[in-house]
mmCIF file of N, CA and C in Angstrom:
data_model
loop_
_atom_site.group_PDB
_atom_site.id
_atom_site.type_symbol
_atom_site.label_atom_id
_atom_site.label_comp_id
_atom_site.label_asym_id
_atom_site.label_seq_id
_atom_site.Cartn_x
_atom_site.Cartn_y
_atom_site.Cartn_z
ATOM 1 N N UNK A 1 -26.833 -8.999 -27.405
ATOM 2 C CA UNK A 1 -25.352 -9.163 -27.500
ATOM 3 C C UNK A 1 -24.742 -9.037 -26.129
ATOM 4 N N UNK A 2 -23.795 -9.816 -25.745
ATOM 5 C CA UNK A 2 -23.190 -9.874 -24.543
ATOM 6 C C UNK A 2 -21.901 -9.021 -24.302
ATOM 7 N N UNK A 3 -21.682 -8.285 -23.220
ATOM 8 C CA UNK A 3 -20.502 -7.661 -23.215
ATOM 9 C C UNK A 3 -19.346 -8.450 -22.967
ATOM 10 N N UNK A 4 -18.179 -8.216 -23.538
ATOM 11 C CA UNK A 4 -17.040 -9.074 -23.378
ATOM 12 C C UNK A 4 -16.171 -8.624 -22.148
ATOM 13 N N UNK A 5 -15.777 -9.680 -21.551
ATOM 14 C CA UNK A 5 -14.931 -9.280 -20.255
ATOM 15 C C UNK A 5 -13.563 -8.579 -20.712
ATOM 16 N N UNK A 6 -13.121 -7.640 -19.973
ATOM 17 C CA UNK A 6 -11.931 -6.995 -20.249
ATOM 18 C C UNK A 6 -10.642 -7.979 -20.380
ATOM 19 N N UNK A 7 -9.668 -7.558 -21.037
ATOM 20 C CA UNK A 7 -8.441 -8.499 -21.234
ATOM 21 C C UNK A 7 -7.838 -8.987 -20.033
ATOM 22 N N UNK A 8 -7.841 -8.034 -19.074
ATOM 23 C CA UNK A 8 -7.173 -8.530 -17.734
ATOM 24 C C UNK A 8 -7.948 -9.536 -17.143
ATOM 25 N N UNK A 9 -9.218 -9.738 -17.387
ATOM 26 C CA UNK A 9 -9.987 -10.664 -16.727
ATOM 27 C C UNK A 9 -9.723 -12.052 -17.406
ATOM 28 N N UNK A 10 -9.548 -11.921 -18.604
ATOM 29 C CA UNK A 10 -9.164 -13.292 -19.492
ATOM 30 C C UNK A 10 -7.660 -13.683 -19.100
ATOM 31 N N UNK A 11 -6.867 -12.723 -18.818
ATOM 32 C CA UNK A 11 -5.479 -13.046 -18.350
ATOM 33 C C UNK A 11 -5.633 -13.910 -17.087
ATOM 34 N N UNK A 12 -6.446 -13.188 -16.191
ATOM 35 C CA UNK A 12 -6.526 -13.665 -14.774
ATOM 36 C C UNK A 12 -7.083 -15.294 -14.899
ATOM 37 N N UNK A 13 -8.090 -15.498 -15.826
ATOM 38 C CA UNK A 13 -8.729 -16.886 -15.972
ATOM 39 C C UNK A 13 -7.499 -17.717 -16.400
ATOM 40 N N UNK A 14 -6.681 -17.226 -17.402
ATOM 41 C CA UNK A 14 -5.588 -18.059 -17.961
ATOM 42 C C UNK A 14 -4.665 -18.432 -16.846
ATOM 43 N N UNK A 15 -4.355 -17.357 -16.007
ATOM 44 C CA UNK A 15 -3.421 -17.670 -14.977
ATOM 45 C C UNK A 15 -3.890 -18.581 -13.924
ATOM 46 N N UNK A 16 -5.277 -18.507 -13.568
ATOM 47 C CA UNK A 16 -5.855 -19.471 -12.659
ATOM 48 C C UNK A 16 -5.805 -20.865 -13.250
ATOM 49 N N UNK A 17 -5.922 -21.002 -14.405
ATOM 50 C CA UNK A 17 -6.003 -22.317 -14.991
ATOM 51 C C UNK A 17 -4.568 -22.980 -15.146
ATOM 52 N N UNK A 18 -3.592 -22.090 -15.156
ATOM 53 C CA UNK A 18 -2.288 -22.612 -15.274
ATOM 54 C C UNK A 18 -1.669 -22.961 -13.870
ATOM 55 N N UNK A 19 -0.638 -23.773 -13.873
ATOM 56 C CA UNK A 19 -0.131 -24.342 -12.667
ATOM 57 C C UNK A 19 0.656 -23.420 -12.021
ATOM 58 N N UNK A 20 1.111 -22.380 -12.974
ATOM 59 C CA UNK A 20 1.984 -21.290 -12.531
ATOM 60 C C UNK A 20 1.355 -20.317 -11.612
ATOM 61 N N UNK A 21 0.003 -20.256 -11.623
ATOM 62 C CA UNK A 21 -0.686 -19.403 -10.849
ATOM 63 C C UNK A 21 -0.318 -19.108 -9.509
ATOM 64 N N UNK A 22 -0.175 -20.238 -8.665
ATOM 65 C CA UNK A 22 0.004 -20.101 -7.149
ATOM 66 C C UNK A 22 1.354 -19.508 -6.992
ATOM 67 N N UNK A 23 2.409 -20.082 -7.834
ATOM 68 C CA UNK A 23 3.770 -19.722 -7.872
ATOM 69 C C UNK A 23 3.993 -18.137 -8.100
ATOM 70 N N UNK A 24 3.181 -17.646 -8.975
ATOM 71 C CA UNK A 24 3.047 -16.265 -9.363
ATOM 72 C C UNK A 24 2.491 -15.471 -8.333
ATOM 73 N N UNK A 25 1.566 -15.903 -7.582
ATOM 74 C CA UNK A 25 0.762 -15.334 -6.456
ATOM 75 C C UNK A 25 1.820 -15.248 -5.362
ATOM 76 N N UNK A 26 2.478 -16.321 -4.946
ATOM 77 C CA UNK A 26 3.533 -16.158 -3.998
ATOM 78 C C UNK A 26 4.574 -15.157 -4.227
ATOM 79 N N UNK A 27 5.041 -15.263 -5.473
ATOM 80 C CA UNK A 27 6.173 -14.171 -5.808
ATOM 81 C C UNK A 27 5.697 -12.738 -5.640
ATOM 82 N N UNK A 28 4.383 -12.711 -5.957
ATOM 83 C CA UNK A 28 3.730 -11.254 -5.941
ATOM 84 C C UNK A 28 3.673 -10.829 -4.384
ATOM 85 N N UNK A 29 3.334 -11.917 -3.580
ATOM 86 C CA UNK A 29 3.048 -11.576 -2.220
ATOM 87 C C UNK A 29 4.576 -11.201 -1.604
ATOM 88 N N UNK A 30 5.538 -11.983 -2.052
ATOM 89 C CA UNK A 30 6.930 -11.800 -1.541
ATOM 90 C C UNK A 30 7.270 -10.299 -1.824
ATOM 91 N N UNK A 31 6.976 -10.042 -3.187
ATOM 92 C CA UNK A 31 7.472 -8.695 -3.566
ATOM 93 C C UNK A 31 6.700 -7.637 -2.820
ATOM 94 N N UNK A 32 5.456 -7.860 -2.464
ATOM 95 C CA UNK A 32 4.715 -6.864 -1.685
ATOM 96 C C UNK A 32 5.253 -6.805 -0.203
ATOM 97 N N UNK A 33 5.555 -7.902 0.323
ATOM 98 C CA UNK A 33 6.078 -7.963 1.688
ATOM 99 C C UNK A 33 7.378 -7.094 1.783
ATOM 100 N N UNK A 34 8.176 -7.423 0.836
ATOM 101 C CA UNK A 34 9.590 -6.838 0.741
ATOM 102 C C UNK A 34 9.470 -5.192 0.526
ATOM 103 N N UNK A 35 8.523 -4.931 -0.291
ATOM 104 C CA UNK A 35 8.252 -3.399 -0.544
ATOM 105 C C UNK A 35 7.827 -2.742 0.777
ATOM 106 N N UNK A 36 6.893 -3.566 1.467
ATOM 107 C CA UNK A 36 6.511 -2.885 2.724
ATOM 108 C C UNK A 36 7.446 -2.798 3.894
ATOM 109 N N UNK A 37 8.335 -3.871 3.818
ATOM 110 C CA UNK A 37 9.199 -3.922 4.814
ATOM 111 C C UNK A 37 10.335 -2.762 4.578
ATOM 112 N N UNK A 38 10.492 -2.428 3.389
ATOM 113 C CA UNK A 38 11.497 -1.344 3.172
ATOM 114 C C UNK A 38 10.762 -0.086 3.315
ATOM 115 N N UNK A 39 9.594 0.308 2.929
ATOM 116 C CA UNK A 39 8.843 1.269 2.893
ATOM 117 C C UNK A 39 8.284 1.610 4.220
ATOM 118 N N UNK A 40 7.870 0.696 5.097
ATOM 119 C CA UNK A 40 7.238 1.010 6.374
ATOM 120 C C UNK A 40 8.003 1.812 7.251
ATOM 121 N N UNK A 41 9.299 1.693 7.444
ATOM 122 C CA UNK A 41 10.016 2.555 8.362
ATOM 123 C C UNK A 41 9.853 3.942 7.970
ATOM 124 N N UNK A 42 10.028 4.181 6.705
ATOM 125 C CA UNK A 42 9.967 5.534 6.233
ATOM 126 C C UNK A 42 8.638 6.230 6.462
ATOM 127 N N UNK A 43 7.499 5.271 6.172
ATOM 128 C CA UNK A 43 6.245 5.863 6.213
ATOM 129 C C UNK A 43 6.026 6.196 7.768
ATOM 130 N N UNK A 44 6.449 5.205 8.594
ATOM 131 C CA UNK A 44 6.307 5.601 9.944
ATOM 132 C C UNK A 44 7.066 6.752 10.399
ATOM 133 N N UNK A 45 8.113 7.040 9.994
ATOM 134 C CA UNK A 45 8.972 8.202 10.406
ATOM 135 C C UNK A 45 8.268 9.463 9.850
ATOM 136 N N UNK A 46 7.664 9.272 8.721
ATOM 137 C CA UNK A 46 6.864 10.433 8.239
ATOM 138 C C UNK A 46 5.674 10.811 8.964
ATOM 139 N N UNK A 47 5.011 9.741 9.555
ATOM 140 C CA UNK A 47 3.749 9.996 10.233
ATOM 141 C C UNK A 47 4.262 10.648 11.605
ATOM 142 N N UNK A 48 5.271 10.026 12.183
ATOM 143 C CA UNK A 48 5.808 10.588 13.378
ATOM 144 C C UNK A 48 6.171 11.886 13.308
ATOM 145 N N UNK A 49 6.750 12.389 12.210
ATOM 146 C CA UNK A 49 7.057 13.840 11.919
ATOM 147 C C UNK A 49 5.827 14.642 11.865
ATOM 148 N N UNK A 50 4.769 14.253 11.122
ATOM 149 C CA UNK A 50 3.530 14.902 10.884
ATOM 150 C C UNK A 50 2.877 15.154 12.368
ATOM 151 N N UNK A 51 2.885 13.983 13.203
ATOM 152 C CA UNK A 51 2.296 14.160 14.421
ATOM 153 C C UNK A 51 3.070 15.197 15.371
ATOM 154 N N UNK A 52 4.480 15.045 15.156
ATOM 155 C CA UNK A 52 5.136 15.995 15.934
ATOM 156 C C UNK A 52 4.906 17.463 15.586
ATOM 157 N N UNK A 53 4.690 17.629 14.200
ATOM 158 C CA UNK A 53 4.396 19.019 13.752
ATOM 159 C C UNK A 53 3.120 19.555 14.280
ATOM 160 N N UNK A 54 2.258 18.489 14.289
ATOM 161 C CA UNK A 54 0.811 18.828 14.749
ATOM 162 C C UNK A 54 0.838 19.352 16.245
ATOM 163 N N UNK A 55 1.562 18.594 16.868
ATOM 164 C CA UNK A 55 1.778 18.896 18.319
ATOM 165 C C UNK A 55 2.406 20.183 18.642
ATOM 166 N N UNK A 56 3.387 20.568 17.779
ATOM 167 C CA UNK A 56 4.056 21.850 17.806
ATOM 168 C C UNK A 56 2.962 22.968 17.556
ATOM 169 N N UNK A 57 2.223 22.714 16.627
ATOM 170 C CA UNK A 57 1.333 23.691 16.176
ATOM 171 C C UNK A 57 0.282 24.020 17.376
ATOM 172 N N UNK A 58 -0.161 22.872 17.959
ATOM 173 C CA UNK A 58 -1.163 22.923 18.958
ATOM 174 C C UNK A 58 -0.561 23.703 20.210
ATOM 175 N N UNK A 59 0.629 23.339 20.483
ATOM 176 C CA UNK A 59 1.329 23.768 21.699
ATOM 177 C C UNK A 59 1.437 25.304 21.379
ATOM 178 N N UNK A 60 1.826 25.704 20.243
ATOM 179 C CA UNK A 60 1.969 27.174 19.787
ATOM 180 C C UNK A 60 0.769 28.071 20.143
ATOM 181 N N UNK A 61 -0.302 27.435 19.535
ATOM 182 C CA UNK A 61 -1.694 28.067 19.536
ATOM 183 C C UNK A 61 -1.925 28.193 21.133
ATOM 184 N N UNK A 62 -1.728 27.245 22.037
ATOM 185 C CA UNK A 62 -1.940 27.310 23.294
ATOM 186 C C UNK A 62 -1.193 28.493 24.071
ATOM 187 N N UNK A 63 0.028 28.621 23.568
ATOM 188 C CA UNK A 63 0.793 29.918 23.933
ATOM 189 C C UNK A 63 0.197 31.106 23.545
ATOM 190 N N UNK A 64 -0.192 31.142 22.458
ATOM 191 C CA UNK A 64 -0.839 32.370 21.836
ATOM 192 C C UNK A 64 -2.225 32.714 22.622
ATOM 193 N N UNK A 65 -2.949 31.626 22.890
ATOM 194 C CA UNK A 65 -4.249 31.852 23.570
ATOM 195 C C UNK A 65 -3.942 32.444 25.091
ATOM 196 N N UNK A 66 -2.789 32.059 25.662
ATOM 197 C CA UNK A 66 -2.581 32.483 27.003
ATOM 198 C C UNK A 66 -1.933 33.914 26.822
#
């Protein structure tokens, strides 16, 4: 007895066979891009903040060691 593929797999096959597939992919890519463009500055600032905090910690440690 063979294992049945999961339903999402079937959906994917249906999508690939349909002409809407490429359109759907394009829309998805666009959404992802928009999301990234919105979120990226936020993430970058977060990373910068973290790096800054780490630097502060290190400098403080150096002060204590002296």
